[in-house]
Short mmCIF file of C-alpha atoms and ligand atoms in Angstrom, two decimals:
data_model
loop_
_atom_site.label_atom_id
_atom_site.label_comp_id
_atom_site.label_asym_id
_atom_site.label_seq_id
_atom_site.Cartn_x
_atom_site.Cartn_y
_atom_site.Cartn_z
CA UNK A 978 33.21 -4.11 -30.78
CA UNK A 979 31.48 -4.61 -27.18
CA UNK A 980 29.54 -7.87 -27.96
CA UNK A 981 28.00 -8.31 -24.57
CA UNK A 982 25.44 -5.49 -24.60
CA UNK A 983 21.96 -6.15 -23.88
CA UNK A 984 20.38 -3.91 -25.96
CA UNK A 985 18.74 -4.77 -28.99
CA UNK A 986 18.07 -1.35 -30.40
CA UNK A 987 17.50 -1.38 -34.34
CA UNK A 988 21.02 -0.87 -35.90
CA UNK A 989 21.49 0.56 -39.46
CA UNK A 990 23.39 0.40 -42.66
CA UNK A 991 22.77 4.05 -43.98
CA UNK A 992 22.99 4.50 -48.21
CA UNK A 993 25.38 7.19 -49.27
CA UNK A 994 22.61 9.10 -50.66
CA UNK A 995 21.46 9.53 -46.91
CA UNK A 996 24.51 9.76 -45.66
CA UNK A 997 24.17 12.50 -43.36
CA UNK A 998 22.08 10.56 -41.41
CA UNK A 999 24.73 8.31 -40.19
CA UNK A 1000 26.20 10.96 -37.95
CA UNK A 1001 22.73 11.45 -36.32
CA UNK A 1002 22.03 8.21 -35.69
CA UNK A 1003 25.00 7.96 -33.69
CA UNK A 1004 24.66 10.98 -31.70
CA UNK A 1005 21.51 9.35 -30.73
CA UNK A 1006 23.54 6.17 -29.69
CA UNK A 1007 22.53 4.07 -32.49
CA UNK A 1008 24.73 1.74 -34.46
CA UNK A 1009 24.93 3.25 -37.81
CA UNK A 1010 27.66 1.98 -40.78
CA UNK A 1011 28.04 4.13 -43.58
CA UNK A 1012 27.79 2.36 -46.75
CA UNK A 1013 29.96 4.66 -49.74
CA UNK A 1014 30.47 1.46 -52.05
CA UNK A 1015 29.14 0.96 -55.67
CA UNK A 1016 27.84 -2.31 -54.72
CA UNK A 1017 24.45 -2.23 -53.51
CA UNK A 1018 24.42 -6.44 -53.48
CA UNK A 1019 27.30 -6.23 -51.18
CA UNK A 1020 25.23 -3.64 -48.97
CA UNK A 1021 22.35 -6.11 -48.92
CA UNK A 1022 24.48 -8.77 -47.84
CA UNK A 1023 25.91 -7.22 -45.38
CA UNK A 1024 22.49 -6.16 -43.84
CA UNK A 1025 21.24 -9.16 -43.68
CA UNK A 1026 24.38 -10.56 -41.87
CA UNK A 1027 24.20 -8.24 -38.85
CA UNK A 1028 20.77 -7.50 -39.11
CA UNK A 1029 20.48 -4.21 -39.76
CA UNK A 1030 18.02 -2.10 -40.98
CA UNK A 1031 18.95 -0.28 -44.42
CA UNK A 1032 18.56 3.67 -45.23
CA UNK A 1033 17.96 4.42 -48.28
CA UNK A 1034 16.64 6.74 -51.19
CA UNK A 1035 17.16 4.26 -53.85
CA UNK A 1036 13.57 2.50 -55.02
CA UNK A 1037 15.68 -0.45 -56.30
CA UNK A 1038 16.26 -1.54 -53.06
CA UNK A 1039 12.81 -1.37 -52.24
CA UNK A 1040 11.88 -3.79 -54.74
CA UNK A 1041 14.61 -6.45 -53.72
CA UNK A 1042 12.67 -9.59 -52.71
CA UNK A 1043 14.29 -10.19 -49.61
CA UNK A 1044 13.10 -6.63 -48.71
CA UNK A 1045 9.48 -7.59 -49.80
CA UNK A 1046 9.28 -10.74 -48.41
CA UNK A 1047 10.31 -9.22 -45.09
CA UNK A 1048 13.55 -10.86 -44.67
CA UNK A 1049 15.30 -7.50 -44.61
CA UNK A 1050 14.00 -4.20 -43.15
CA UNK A 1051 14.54 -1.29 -45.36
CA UNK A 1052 13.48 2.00 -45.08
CA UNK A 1053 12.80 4.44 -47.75
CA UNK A 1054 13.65 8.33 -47.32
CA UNK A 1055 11.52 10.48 -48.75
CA UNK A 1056 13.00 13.87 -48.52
CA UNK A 1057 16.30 14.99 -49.94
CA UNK A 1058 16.23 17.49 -46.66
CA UNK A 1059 18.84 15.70 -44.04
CA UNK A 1060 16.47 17.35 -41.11
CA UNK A 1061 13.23 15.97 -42.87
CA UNK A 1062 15.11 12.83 -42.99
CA UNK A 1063 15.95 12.28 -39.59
CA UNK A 1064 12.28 13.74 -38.61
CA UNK A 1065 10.77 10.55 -40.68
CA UNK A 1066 12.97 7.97 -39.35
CA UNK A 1067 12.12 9.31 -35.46
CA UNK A 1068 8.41 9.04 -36.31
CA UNK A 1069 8.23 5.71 -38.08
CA UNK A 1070 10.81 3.89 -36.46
CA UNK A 1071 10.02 5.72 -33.16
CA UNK A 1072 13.68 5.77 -32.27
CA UNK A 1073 14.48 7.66 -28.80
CA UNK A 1074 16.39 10.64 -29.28
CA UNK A 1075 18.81 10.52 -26.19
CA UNK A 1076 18.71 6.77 -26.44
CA UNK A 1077 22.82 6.14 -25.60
CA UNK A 1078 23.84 10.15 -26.10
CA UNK A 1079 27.99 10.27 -26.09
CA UNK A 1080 28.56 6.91 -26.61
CA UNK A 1081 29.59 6.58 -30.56
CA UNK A 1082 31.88 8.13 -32.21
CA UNK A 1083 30.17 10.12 -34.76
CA UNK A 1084 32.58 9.54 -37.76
CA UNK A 1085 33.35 6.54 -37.84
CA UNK A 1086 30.53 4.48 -35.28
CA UNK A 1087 33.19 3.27 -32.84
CA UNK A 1088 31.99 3.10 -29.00
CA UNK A 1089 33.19 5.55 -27.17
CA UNK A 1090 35.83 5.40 -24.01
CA UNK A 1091 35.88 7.53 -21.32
CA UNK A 1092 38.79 10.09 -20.22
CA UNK A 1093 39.97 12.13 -17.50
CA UNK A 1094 40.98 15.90 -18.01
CA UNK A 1095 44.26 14.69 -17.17
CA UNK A 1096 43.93 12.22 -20.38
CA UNK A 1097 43.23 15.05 -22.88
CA UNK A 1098 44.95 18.15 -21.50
CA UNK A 1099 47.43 18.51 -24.46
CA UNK A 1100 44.78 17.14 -27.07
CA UNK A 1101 41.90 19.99 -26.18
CA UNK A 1102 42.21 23.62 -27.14
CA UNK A 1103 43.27 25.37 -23.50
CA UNK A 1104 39.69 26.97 -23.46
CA UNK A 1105 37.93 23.86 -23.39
CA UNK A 1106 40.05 22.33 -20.97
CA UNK A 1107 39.41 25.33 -18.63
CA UNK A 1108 35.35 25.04 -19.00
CA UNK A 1109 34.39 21.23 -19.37
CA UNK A 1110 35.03 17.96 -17.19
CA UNK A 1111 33.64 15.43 -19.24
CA UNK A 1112 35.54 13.75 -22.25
CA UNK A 1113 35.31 10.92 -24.18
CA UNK A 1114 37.44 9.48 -26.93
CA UNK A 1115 37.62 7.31 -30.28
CA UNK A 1116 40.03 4.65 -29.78
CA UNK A 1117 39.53 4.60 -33.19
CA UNK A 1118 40.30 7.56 -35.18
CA UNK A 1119 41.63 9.38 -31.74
CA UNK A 1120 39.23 12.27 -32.01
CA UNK A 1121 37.99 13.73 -28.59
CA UNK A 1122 34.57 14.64 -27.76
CA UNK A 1123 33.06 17.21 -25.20
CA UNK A 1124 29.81 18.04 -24.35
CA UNK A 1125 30.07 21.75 -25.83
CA UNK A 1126 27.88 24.32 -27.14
CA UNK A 1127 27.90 22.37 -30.57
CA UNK A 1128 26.86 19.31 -29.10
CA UNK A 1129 24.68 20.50 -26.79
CA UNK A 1130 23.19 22.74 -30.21
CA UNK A 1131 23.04 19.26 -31.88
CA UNK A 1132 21.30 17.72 -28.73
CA UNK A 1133 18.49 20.13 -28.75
CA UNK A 1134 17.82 20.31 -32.53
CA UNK A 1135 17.02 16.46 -32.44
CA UNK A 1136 14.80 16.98 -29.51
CA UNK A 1137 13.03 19.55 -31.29
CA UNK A 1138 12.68 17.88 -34.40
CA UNK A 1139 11.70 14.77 -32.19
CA UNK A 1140 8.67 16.66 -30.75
CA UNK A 1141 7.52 18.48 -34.48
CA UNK A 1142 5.28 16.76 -36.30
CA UNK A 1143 5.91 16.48 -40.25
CA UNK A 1144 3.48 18.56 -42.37
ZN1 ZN B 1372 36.14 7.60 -34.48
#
């Protein structure tokens, strides 16, 4: 991936068993692998390698020493509710909701490429091609993106739950 970004926004390894936080991390524009193994050591490892901060609802990882001695950055989700989730992590990590909007592919965390309408004419359904100018694409996994009502629903969900406070 790009290596010769300047930002130095926190970047995440998110557990399975908050999984669904992965996709709206990356909306957001932050770097966010999805970890589906067994292995939590390997998770750990990995972490610590590209420093990244790991999601999790799993108290064992908690009590890893490198977590309590500060080595590694953890964070511990307390709700089993993925909007409650993302609500905690905006508060206590005070991550910026339209931080890098568009730029990561939201299955798989690949950056994002621009394209022309020409690029995607045949890829788009005929609709979209008729009502939006702005694509982007995973070189990835190939899937196009548009900013389209369900984006745009996405968008403003995350602002809102940005701006409500958790009771
Ligand atoms: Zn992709």
């Amino acid at each position: 991936m790009s290596g010769n970004n300047t930002f130095s926004e926190t970047r995440f390894i998110v557990d399975h068993n908050v999984g669904k936080l992965a996709k709206w991390l990356r909306m957001m524009g932050y770097d966010s692998l999805f970890f589906d193994g067994d292995d939590d050591s390997y998770m750990v490892r990995q972490a610590l390698s590209e420093g990244r901060t790991i999601l999790t609802r799993d108290t064992g990882i908690m009590k890893r020493r490198v977590v309590n001695n500060g080595r590694l950055r953890a964070v511990l989700i307390e709700s089993e509710e993925p909007e409650r989730q993302i609500q905690q992590l905006i508060t206590e990590l005070d991550l910026k909701v339209n931080l890098r909007p568009f730029t990561l592919c939201m299955e798989c965390n690949h950056p994002l490429v621009e394209r022309s309408s020409e690029e995607v004419k045949d890829r788009v359904p005929p609709y979209v091609y008729k009502t939006q100018t702005q694509y982007m694409e995973c070189p990835a996994c190939r899937r196009i993106y548009w900013r389209g009502t369900h984006w745009e629903a996405m968008v403003k969900k995350l602002e809102k739950l940005a701006t409500t406070n958790i009771s």
